[in-house]
XYZ file of C-alpha atoms in Angstrom:
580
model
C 0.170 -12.223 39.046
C 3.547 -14.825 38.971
C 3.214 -17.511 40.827
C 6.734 -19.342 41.762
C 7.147 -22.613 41.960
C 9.078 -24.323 44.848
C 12.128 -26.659 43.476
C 12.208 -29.301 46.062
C 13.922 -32.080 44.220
C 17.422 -32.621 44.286
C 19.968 -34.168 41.778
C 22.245 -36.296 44.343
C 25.506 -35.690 42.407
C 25.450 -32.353 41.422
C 23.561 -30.760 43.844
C 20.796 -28.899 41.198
C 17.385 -28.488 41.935
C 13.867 -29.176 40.066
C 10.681 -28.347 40.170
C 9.225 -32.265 39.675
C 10.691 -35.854 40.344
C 10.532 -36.428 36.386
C 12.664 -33.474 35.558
C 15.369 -34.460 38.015
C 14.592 -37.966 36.509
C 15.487 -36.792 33.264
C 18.421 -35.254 34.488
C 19.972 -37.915 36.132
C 20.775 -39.643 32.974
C 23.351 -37.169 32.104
C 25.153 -38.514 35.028
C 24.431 -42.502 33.697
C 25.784 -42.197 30.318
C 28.443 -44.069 28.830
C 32.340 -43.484 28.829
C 34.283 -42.387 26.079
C 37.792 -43.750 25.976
C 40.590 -42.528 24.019
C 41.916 -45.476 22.035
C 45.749 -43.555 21.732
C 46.371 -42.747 25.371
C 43.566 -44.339 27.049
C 42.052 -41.667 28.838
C 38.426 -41.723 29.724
C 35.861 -38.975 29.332
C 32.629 -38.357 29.978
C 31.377 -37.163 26.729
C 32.049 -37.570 22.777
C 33.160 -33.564 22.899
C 35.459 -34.156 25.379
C 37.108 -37.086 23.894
C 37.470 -35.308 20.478
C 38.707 -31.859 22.097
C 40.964 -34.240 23.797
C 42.027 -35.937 20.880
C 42.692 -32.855 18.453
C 45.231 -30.832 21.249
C 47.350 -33.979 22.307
C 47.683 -36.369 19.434
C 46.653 -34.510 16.199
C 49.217 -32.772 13.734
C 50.286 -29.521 13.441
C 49.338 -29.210 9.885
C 45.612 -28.103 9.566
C 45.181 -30.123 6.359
C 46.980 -33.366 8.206
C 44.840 -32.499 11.038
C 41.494 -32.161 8.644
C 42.124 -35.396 7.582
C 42.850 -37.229 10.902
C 40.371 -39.781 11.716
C 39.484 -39.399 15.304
C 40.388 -42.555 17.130
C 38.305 -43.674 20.203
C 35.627 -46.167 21.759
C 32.564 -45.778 23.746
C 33.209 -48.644 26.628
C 30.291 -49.354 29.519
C 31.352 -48.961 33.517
C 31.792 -52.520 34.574
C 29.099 -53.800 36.970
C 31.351 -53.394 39.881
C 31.980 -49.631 38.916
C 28.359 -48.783 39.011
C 27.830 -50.151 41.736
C 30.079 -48.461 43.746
C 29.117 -45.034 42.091
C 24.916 -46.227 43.280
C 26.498 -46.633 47.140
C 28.758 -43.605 47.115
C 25.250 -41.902 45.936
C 23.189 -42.803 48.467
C 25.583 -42.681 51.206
C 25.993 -38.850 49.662
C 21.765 -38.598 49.724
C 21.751 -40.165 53.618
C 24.640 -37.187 54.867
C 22.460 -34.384 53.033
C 19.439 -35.622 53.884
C 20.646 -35.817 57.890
C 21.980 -31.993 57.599
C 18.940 -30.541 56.381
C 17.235 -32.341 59.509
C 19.894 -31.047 61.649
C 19.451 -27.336 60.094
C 15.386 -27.542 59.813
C 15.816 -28.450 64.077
C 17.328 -25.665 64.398
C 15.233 -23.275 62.489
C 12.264 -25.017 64.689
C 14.025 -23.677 68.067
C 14.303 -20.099 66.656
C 10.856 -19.675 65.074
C 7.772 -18.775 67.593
C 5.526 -21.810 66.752
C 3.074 -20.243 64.629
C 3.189 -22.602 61.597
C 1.789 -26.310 62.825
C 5.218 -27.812 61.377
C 7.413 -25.378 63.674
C 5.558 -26.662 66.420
C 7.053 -30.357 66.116
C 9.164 -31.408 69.355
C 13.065 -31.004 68.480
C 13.037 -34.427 70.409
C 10.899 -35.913 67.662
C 12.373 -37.473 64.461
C 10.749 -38.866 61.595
C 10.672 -42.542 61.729
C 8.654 -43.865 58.856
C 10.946 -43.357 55.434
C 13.617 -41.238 54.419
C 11.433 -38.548 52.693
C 11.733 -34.870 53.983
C 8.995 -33.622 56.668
C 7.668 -31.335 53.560
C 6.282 -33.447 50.958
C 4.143 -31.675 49.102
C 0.965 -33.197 47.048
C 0.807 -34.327 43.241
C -0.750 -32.666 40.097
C -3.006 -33.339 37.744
C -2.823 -32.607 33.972
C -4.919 -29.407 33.363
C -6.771 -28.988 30.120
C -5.428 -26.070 27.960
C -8.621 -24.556 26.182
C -6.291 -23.288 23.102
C -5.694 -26.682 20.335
C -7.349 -29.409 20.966
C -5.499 -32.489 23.245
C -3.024 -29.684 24.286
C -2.335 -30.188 28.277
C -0.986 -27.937 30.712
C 1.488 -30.634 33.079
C 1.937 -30.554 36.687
C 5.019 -27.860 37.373
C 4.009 -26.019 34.445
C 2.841 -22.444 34.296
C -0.559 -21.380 32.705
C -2.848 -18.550 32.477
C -6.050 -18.150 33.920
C -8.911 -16.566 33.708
C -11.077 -14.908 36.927
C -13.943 -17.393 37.873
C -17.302 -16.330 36.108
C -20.441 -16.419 37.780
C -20.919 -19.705 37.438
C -17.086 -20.684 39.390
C -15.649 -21.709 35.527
C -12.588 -20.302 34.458
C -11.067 -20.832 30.702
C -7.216 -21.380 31.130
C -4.191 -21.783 28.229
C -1.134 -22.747 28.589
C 2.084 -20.174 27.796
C 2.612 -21.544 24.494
C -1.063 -21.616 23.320
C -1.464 -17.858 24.736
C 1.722 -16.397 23.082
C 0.604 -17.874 20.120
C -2.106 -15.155 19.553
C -4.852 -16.344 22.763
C -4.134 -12.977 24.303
C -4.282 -10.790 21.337
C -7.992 -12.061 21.357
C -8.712 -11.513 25.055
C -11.032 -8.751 26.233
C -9.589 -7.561 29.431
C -5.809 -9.079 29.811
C -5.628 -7.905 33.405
C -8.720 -9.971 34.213
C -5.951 -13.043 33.220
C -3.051 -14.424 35.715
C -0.169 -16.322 35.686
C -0.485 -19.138 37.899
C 1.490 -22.314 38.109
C -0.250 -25.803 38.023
C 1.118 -27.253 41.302
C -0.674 -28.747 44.287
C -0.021 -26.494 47.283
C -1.081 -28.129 50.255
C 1.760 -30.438 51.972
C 0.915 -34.207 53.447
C 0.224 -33.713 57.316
C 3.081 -35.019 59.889
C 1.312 -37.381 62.787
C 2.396 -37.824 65.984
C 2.267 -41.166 67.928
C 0.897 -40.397 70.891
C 2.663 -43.022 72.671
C 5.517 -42.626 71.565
C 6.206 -39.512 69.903
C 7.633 -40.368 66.972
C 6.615 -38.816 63.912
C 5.308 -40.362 60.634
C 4.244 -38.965 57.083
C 0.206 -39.601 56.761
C 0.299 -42.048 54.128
C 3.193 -43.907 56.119
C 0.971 -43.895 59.287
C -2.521 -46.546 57.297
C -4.438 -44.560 60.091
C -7.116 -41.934 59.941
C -7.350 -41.602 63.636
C -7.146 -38.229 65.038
C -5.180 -40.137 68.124
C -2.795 -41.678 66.153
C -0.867 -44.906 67.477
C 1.768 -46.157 65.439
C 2.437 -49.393 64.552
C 5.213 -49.850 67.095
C 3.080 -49.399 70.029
C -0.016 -51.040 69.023
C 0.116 -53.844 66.094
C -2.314 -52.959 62.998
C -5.492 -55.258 62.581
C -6.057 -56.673 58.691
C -8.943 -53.764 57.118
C -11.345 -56.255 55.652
C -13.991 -55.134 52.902
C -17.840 -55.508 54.279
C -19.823 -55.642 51.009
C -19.988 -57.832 48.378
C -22.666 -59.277 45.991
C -23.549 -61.857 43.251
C -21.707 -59.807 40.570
C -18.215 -59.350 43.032
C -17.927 -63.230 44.176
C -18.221 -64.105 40.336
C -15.811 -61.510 39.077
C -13.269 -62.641 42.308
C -13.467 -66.035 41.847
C -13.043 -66.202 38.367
C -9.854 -63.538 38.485
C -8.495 -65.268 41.117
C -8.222 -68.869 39.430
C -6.486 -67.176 36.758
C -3.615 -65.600 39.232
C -3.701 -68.995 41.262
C -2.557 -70.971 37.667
C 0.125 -68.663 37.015
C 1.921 -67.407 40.276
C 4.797 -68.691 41.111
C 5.065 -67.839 45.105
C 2.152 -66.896 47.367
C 0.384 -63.771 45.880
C -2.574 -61.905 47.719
C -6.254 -62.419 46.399
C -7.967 -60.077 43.996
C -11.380 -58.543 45.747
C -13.436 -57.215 43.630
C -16.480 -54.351 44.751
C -19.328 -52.926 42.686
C -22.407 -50.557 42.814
C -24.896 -49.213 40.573
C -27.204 -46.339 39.720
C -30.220 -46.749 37.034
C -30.293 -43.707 34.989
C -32.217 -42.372 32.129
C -30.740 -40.935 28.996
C -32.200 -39.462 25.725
C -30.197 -40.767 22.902
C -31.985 -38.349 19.945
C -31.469 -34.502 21.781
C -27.955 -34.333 20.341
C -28.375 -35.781 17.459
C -28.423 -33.606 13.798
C -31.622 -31.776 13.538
C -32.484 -33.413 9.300
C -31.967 -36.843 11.271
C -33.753 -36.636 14.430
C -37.374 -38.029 13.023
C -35.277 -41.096 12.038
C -33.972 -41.058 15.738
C -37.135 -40.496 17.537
C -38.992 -44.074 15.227
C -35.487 -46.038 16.693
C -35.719 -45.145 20.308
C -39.246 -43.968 20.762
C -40.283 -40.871 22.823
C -39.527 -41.874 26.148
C -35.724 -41.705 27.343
C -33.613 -44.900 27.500
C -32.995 -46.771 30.853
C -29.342 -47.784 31.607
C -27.521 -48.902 34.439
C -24.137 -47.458 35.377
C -21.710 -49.526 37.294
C -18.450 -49.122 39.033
C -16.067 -51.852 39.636
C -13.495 -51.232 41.876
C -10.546 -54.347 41.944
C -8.410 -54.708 44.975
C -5.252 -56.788 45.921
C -6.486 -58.270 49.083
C -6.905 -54.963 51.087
C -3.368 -53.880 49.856
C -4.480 -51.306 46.914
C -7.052 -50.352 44.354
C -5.297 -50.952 41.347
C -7.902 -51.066 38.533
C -11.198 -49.646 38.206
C -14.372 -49.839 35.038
C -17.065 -48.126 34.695
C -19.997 -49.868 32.440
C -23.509 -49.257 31.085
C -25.478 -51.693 31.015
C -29.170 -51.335 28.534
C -31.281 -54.315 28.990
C -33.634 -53.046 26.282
C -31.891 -50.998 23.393
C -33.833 -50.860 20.370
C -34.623 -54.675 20.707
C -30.837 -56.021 21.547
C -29.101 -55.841 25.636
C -26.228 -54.255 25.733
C -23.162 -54.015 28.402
C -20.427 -51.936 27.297
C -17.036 -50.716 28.851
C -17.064 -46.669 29.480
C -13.850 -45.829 31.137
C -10.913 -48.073 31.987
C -8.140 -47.165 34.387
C -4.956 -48.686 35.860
C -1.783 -47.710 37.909
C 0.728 -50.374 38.019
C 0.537 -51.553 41.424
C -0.676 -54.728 40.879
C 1.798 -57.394 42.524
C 4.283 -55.262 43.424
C 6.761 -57.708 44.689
C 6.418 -59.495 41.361
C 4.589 -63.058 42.451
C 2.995 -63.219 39.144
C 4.394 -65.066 35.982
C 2.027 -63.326 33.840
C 2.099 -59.383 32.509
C -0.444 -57.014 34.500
C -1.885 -56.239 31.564
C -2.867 -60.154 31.016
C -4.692 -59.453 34.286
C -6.485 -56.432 33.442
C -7.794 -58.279 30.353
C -9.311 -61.291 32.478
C -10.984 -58.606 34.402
C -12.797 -57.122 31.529
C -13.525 -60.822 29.975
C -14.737 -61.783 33.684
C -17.284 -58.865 33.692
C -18.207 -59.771 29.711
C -18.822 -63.374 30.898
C -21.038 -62.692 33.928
C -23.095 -60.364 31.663
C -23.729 -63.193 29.577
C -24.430 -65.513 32.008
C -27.345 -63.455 33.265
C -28.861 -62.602 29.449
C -27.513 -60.078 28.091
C -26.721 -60.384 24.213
C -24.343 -57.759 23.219
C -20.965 -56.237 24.033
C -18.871 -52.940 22.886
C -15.851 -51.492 23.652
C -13.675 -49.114 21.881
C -10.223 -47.879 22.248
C -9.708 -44.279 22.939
C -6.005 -43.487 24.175
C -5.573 -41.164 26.719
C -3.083 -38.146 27.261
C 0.280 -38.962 29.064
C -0.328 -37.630 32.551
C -4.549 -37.304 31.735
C -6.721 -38.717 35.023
C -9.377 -40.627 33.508
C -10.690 -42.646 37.079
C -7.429 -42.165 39.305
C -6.276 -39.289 40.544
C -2.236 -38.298 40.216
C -1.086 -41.485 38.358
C 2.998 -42.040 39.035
C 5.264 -39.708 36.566
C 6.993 -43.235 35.498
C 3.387 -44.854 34.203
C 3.487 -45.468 30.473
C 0.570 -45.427 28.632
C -0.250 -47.331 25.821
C -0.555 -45.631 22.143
C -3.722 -45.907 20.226
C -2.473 -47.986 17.735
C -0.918 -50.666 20.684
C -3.925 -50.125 22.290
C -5.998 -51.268 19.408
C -3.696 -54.539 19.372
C -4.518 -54.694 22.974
C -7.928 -54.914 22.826
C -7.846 -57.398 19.823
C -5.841 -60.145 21.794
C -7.915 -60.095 24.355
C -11.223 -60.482 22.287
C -9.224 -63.567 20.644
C -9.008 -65.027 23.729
C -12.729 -64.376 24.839
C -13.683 -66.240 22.015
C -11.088 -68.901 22.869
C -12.601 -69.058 26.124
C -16.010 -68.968 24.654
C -17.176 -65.679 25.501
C -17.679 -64.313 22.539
C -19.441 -65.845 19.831
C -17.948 -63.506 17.235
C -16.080 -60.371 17.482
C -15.553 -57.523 14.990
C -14.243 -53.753 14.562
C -15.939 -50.925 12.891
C -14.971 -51.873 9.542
C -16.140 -55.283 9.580
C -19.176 -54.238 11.202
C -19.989 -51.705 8.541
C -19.513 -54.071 6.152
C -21.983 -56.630 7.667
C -24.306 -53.530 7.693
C -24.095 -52.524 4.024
C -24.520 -56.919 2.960
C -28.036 -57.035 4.859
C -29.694 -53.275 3.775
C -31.877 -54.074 0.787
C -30.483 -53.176 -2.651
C -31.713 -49.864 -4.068
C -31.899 -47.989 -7.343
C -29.575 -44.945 -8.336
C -30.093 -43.355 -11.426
C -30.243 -46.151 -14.150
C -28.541 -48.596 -12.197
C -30.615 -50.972 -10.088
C -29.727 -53.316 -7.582
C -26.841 -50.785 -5.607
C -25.981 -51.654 -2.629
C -26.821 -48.918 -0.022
C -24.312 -47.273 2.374
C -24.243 -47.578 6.075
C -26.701 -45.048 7.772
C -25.903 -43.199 11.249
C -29.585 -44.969 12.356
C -27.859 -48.247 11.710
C -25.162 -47.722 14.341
C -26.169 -48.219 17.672
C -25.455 -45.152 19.854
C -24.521 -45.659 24.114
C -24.330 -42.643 26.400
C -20.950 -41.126 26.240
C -19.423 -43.788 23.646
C -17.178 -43.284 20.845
C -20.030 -42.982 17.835
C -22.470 -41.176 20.677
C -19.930 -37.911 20.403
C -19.648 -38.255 16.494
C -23.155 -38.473 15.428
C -24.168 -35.403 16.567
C -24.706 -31.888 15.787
C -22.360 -30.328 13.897
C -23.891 -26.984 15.763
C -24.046 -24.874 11.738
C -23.998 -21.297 12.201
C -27.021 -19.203 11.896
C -26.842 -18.662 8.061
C -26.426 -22.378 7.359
C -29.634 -23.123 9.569
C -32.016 -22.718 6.798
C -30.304 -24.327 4.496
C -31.402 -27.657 4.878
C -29.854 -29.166 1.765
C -25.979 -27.734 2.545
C -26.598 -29.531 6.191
C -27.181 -32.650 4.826
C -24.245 -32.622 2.673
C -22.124 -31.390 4.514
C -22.944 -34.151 7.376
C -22.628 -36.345 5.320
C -19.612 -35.464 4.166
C -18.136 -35.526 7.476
C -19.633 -38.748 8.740
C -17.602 -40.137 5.855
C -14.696 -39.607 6.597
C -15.096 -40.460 10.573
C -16.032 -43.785 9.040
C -12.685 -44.125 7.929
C -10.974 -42.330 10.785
C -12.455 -45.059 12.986
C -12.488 -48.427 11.057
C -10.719 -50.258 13.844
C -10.631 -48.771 17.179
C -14.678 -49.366 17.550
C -15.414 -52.879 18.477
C -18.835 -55.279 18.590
C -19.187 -58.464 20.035
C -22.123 -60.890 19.927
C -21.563 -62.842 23.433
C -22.081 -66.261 22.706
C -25.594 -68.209 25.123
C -23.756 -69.686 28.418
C -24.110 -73.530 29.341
C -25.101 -72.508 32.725
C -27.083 -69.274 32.974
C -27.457 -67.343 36.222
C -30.405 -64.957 37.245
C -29.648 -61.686 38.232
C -29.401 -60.292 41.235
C -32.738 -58.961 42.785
C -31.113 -56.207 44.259
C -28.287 -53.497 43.993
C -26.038 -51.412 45.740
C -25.004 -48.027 45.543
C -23.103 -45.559 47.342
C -23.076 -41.819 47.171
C -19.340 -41.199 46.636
C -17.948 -44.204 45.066
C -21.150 -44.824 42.825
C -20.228 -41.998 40.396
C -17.057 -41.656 38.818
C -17.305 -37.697 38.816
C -18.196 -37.916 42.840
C -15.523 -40.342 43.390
C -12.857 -37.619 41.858
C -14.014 -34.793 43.897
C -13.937 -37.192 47.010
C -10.080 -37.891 45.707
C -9.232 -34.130 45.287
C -11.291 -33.360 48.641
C -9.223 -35.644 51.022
C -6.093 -35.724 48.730
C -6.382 -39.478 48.027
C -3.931 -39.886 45.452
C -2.135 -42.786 43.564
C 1.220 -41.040 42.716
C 3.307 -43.762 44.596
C 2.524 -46.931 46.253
C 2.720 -45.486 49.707
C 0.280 -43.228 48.720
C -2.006 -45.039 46.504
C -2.451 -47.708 49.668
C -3.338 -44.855 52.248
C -6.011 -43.822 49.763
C -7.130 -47.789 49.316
C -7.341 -47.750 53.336
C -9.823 -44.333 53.203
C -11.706 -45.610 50.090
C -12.308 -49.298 52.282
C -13.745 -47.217 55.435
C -15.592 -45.428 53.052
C -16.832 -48.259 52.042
C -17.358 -49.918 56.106
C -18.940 -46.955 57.147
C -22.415 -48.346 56.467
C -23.036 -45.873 53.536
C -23.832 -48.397 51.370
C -27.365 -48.292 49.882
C -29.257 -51.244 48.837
C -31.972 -51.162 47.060
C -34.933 -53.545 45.814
């Protein structure tokens, strides 16, 4: 079954439709390019063709050879500021007429109609005060994951096919390209497939002051009262945060003397929040079957404790604009560790540009603030490692805007390297290296061996001699390499062929794996006695379906600070658990 998709955005100069903001985005630049001018007559044009068709019919030669060999003569030249200028005003004043007659002609398709849709039910007398956005604004999209090639994505707008939930409510989709490509030659039952499009339905609610009746988009109105009161008729009280702990005041304080020595006007405070769950994991299941007796003498029989914590950072009570989550093993194999698992960011962070630093300058004080409380209280070790995400991929926030760039593995390998030069600047770290060097350091302390005739070789780096984190980067490559049933028995082809492998993931990986020894603080702290969790916002996975559930996203600033305001009451409702 076809699915359409609704165009709802407009180009303002020529009138076309899209089916997403970035297409029309994209668009728009054919309208912003430069003009070419004729250097003989002076003419401008809009585009290299036209200057050359131009060109060739009123100043060229009659001869065909003469006109072969006749240089086309013209210059690109920029509008001049005043030009463009006028062009941006005629533009919107264009965008505020349309935008007034499709109010005047959705009124009157409201008086017609018989009120059975809740929109059509809207007053005529009632206009929509709060922006300049249409009545139907429809929610964002997510990137879907295609199950053909690996890393392939199916993006918001885009059509896909899927499959009719199993038993178990899972459903394999692929996008068009992947399932001309030869998915559906391979397909049991092609009518059990559809054609669907990957586009978020549901449109944001309208709310009605109940003073006042105006109306107001619900991530305009900051209110999730069911009698809604705008802010014209009764003034909004500040939302403050009620929680906060040893680990938050440290990780505020110290992020907030950083902002205070570089802003250059007034800027809000950072607020930071945290919880954590103690879990269990056991580190040797997925591990390759020849190696998991070596496994089981590292770790032991019984399954490894680990703490999981989410850090939530606000500005003030304005918007949630980065997020961590971290593991935290007091007792692995001997060493503590605390190590980042997922990172995210949208780039709301001082909007109205207070700062004189980057935001990304921030986000690295955030991660060196949590690496130096972690030290302070004990622990010994640190690891990160840089894993690049998919354009449009939600890793912690949900919908991130279509204009976010994200970095490229190899920039985001630099990333992380300036900002463990500064932690050991600061002296944070004690001494920081990547995969490479670390293998290296490895390989210098295993005792010499004999091969063959030769004595005194130097042995290679062992998967037992890497230490292995739930989830992390050399967790999902020393695993099983799941053989098929033929190879099972074959014990010897297993081995090598593991090995084999592991080989050349060594090399794959030399520098986007990183180890840190945190270096003893002057002034150590103890650690909190207790902790806090919460039953949504303790889990990443929970705190997505809460996002998807009340269509908290972070598409737009509007947006992401109506989902800040739910995610604080979530927060004041008194779910919070504490624990000893």
């Amino acid at each position: 079954m076809s699915a359409s998709v609704e165009r709802v955005f407009k180009c303002t100069r020529c009138y076309k439709y899209f089916e997403t903001e970035q297409d029309r985005r994209l668009h728009a630049r054919i309208h912003a390019k430069k003009h070419y001018k004729c250097k003989k007559c002076a003419k401008s044009f809009r585009t290299a063709k036209e200057v050359k068709r131009h060109f060739w019919s009123e100043h060229s030669m009659s001869s065909a050879d003469n006109k072969s060999r006749m240089k086309v003569d013209y210059e690109m030249v920029k509008p001049s500021t005043k030009q463009r200028k006028e062009e941006v005003r005629k533009m919107k004043e264009e965008g505020r007429k349309r935008r007034a007659k499709e109010e005047a002609m959705e009124m009157k398709k409201v008086s017609k109609r018989q009120n059975n849709d809740q929109e059509m039910m809207i007053p005529s007398t009632s206009k929509l005060v709060c922006c300049h956005q249409r009545k139907n604004l429809k929610y964002s999209a997510s990137n879907r994951v295609c199950c053909g090639k690996e890393g392939c994505r199916i993006q918001p707008g885009d059509d896909y096919m899927c499959e009719a939930l199993d038993a178990n409510g899972m459903a394999r989709t692929y996008c068009i390209s992947c399932w001309n490509a030869g998915t559906k030659d391979t397909v049991n039952n092609v009518d059990a497939w559809s054609r669907m499009a990957n586009v978020n339905k549901e449109k944001e609610p309208i709310k009605e002051c109940t003073v006042c009746g105006d109306l107001w988009h619900e991530s305009c109105s900051m209110s999730n009262e069911e009698q809604f009161r705008c802010v014209h008729c009764v003034p909004r009280r500040k939302v403050e945060i009620q929680h906060e702990n040893q680990f938050s005041v440290f990780m505020a304080d110290r992020i907030n003397r950083f902002c205070k020595s570089h802003e250059t006007r007034r800027s809000h405070e950072v607020v930071v929040v945290s919880f954590t769950n103690r879990k269990t994991v056991d580190l040797v299941e997925e591990r390759p079957q020849h190696l998991k007796k070596e496994f089981r003498k590292l770790f032991g029989r019984a399954p490894t404790e680990y703490t999981e914590r989410l850090i939530y950072v606000f500005q003030d009570t304005d918007v949630l604009f980065f997020s961590m989550v971290t593991h935290e093993y007091p007792n692995h194999c001997g060493k503590s560790y605390c190590l980042i698992d997922t990172l995210d960011s949208i780039p709301f962070l001082d909007i109205h540009k207070r700062l004189s630093v980057r935001r990304g300058e921030v986000y690295q004080e955030i991660i060196l603030a949590y690496f130096d409380y972690m030290r302070r209280i004990g622990f010994e070790k640190g690891h990160i490692w840089a894993d690049a995400p998919i354009q449009g991929d939600d890793l912690f926030f949900t919908c991130h805007p279509s204009t976010q760039l994200y970095l490229t593995q190899k920039k985001l390998e630099g990333w992380y390297e300036a900002m463990l030069r500064k932690g050991k600047e600061d002296g944070i770290f004690k001494e920081w290296m990547n995969f490479a060097g670390f293998k290296k350091m490895v390989e210098r302390d295993l005792p010499r061996i004999t091969i063959g005739n030769k004595k005194n070789q130097p042995q290679n780096i062992r998967p037992t001699d890497i230490p292995i984190h739930k989830g992390s980067l050399w967790d999902r490559l020393i695993q099983d390499l799941s053989p098929g049933e033929k190879d099972k028995e074959n014990k010897v082809k297993m081995a090598t062929e593991y090995s084999t492998y592991l080989t050349s993931e060594f090399k794959n990986h030399s520098k986007d794996t990183f180890w840190m020894d945190l270096a003893p603080p002057t002034q150590p702290m103890e650690e909190g006695t207790r902790s806090y969790s919460h039953e949504k916002l303790g889990d990443k996975y929970s705190f997505l379906e809460l996002c998807e559930e009340r269509n908290w996203e972070f598409s737009t600033f509007q947006r992401a600070r109506f989902a800040t305001l739910g995610i604080i009451e979530e927060i004041n409702r008194g779910t919070v658990v504490e624990e000893d």
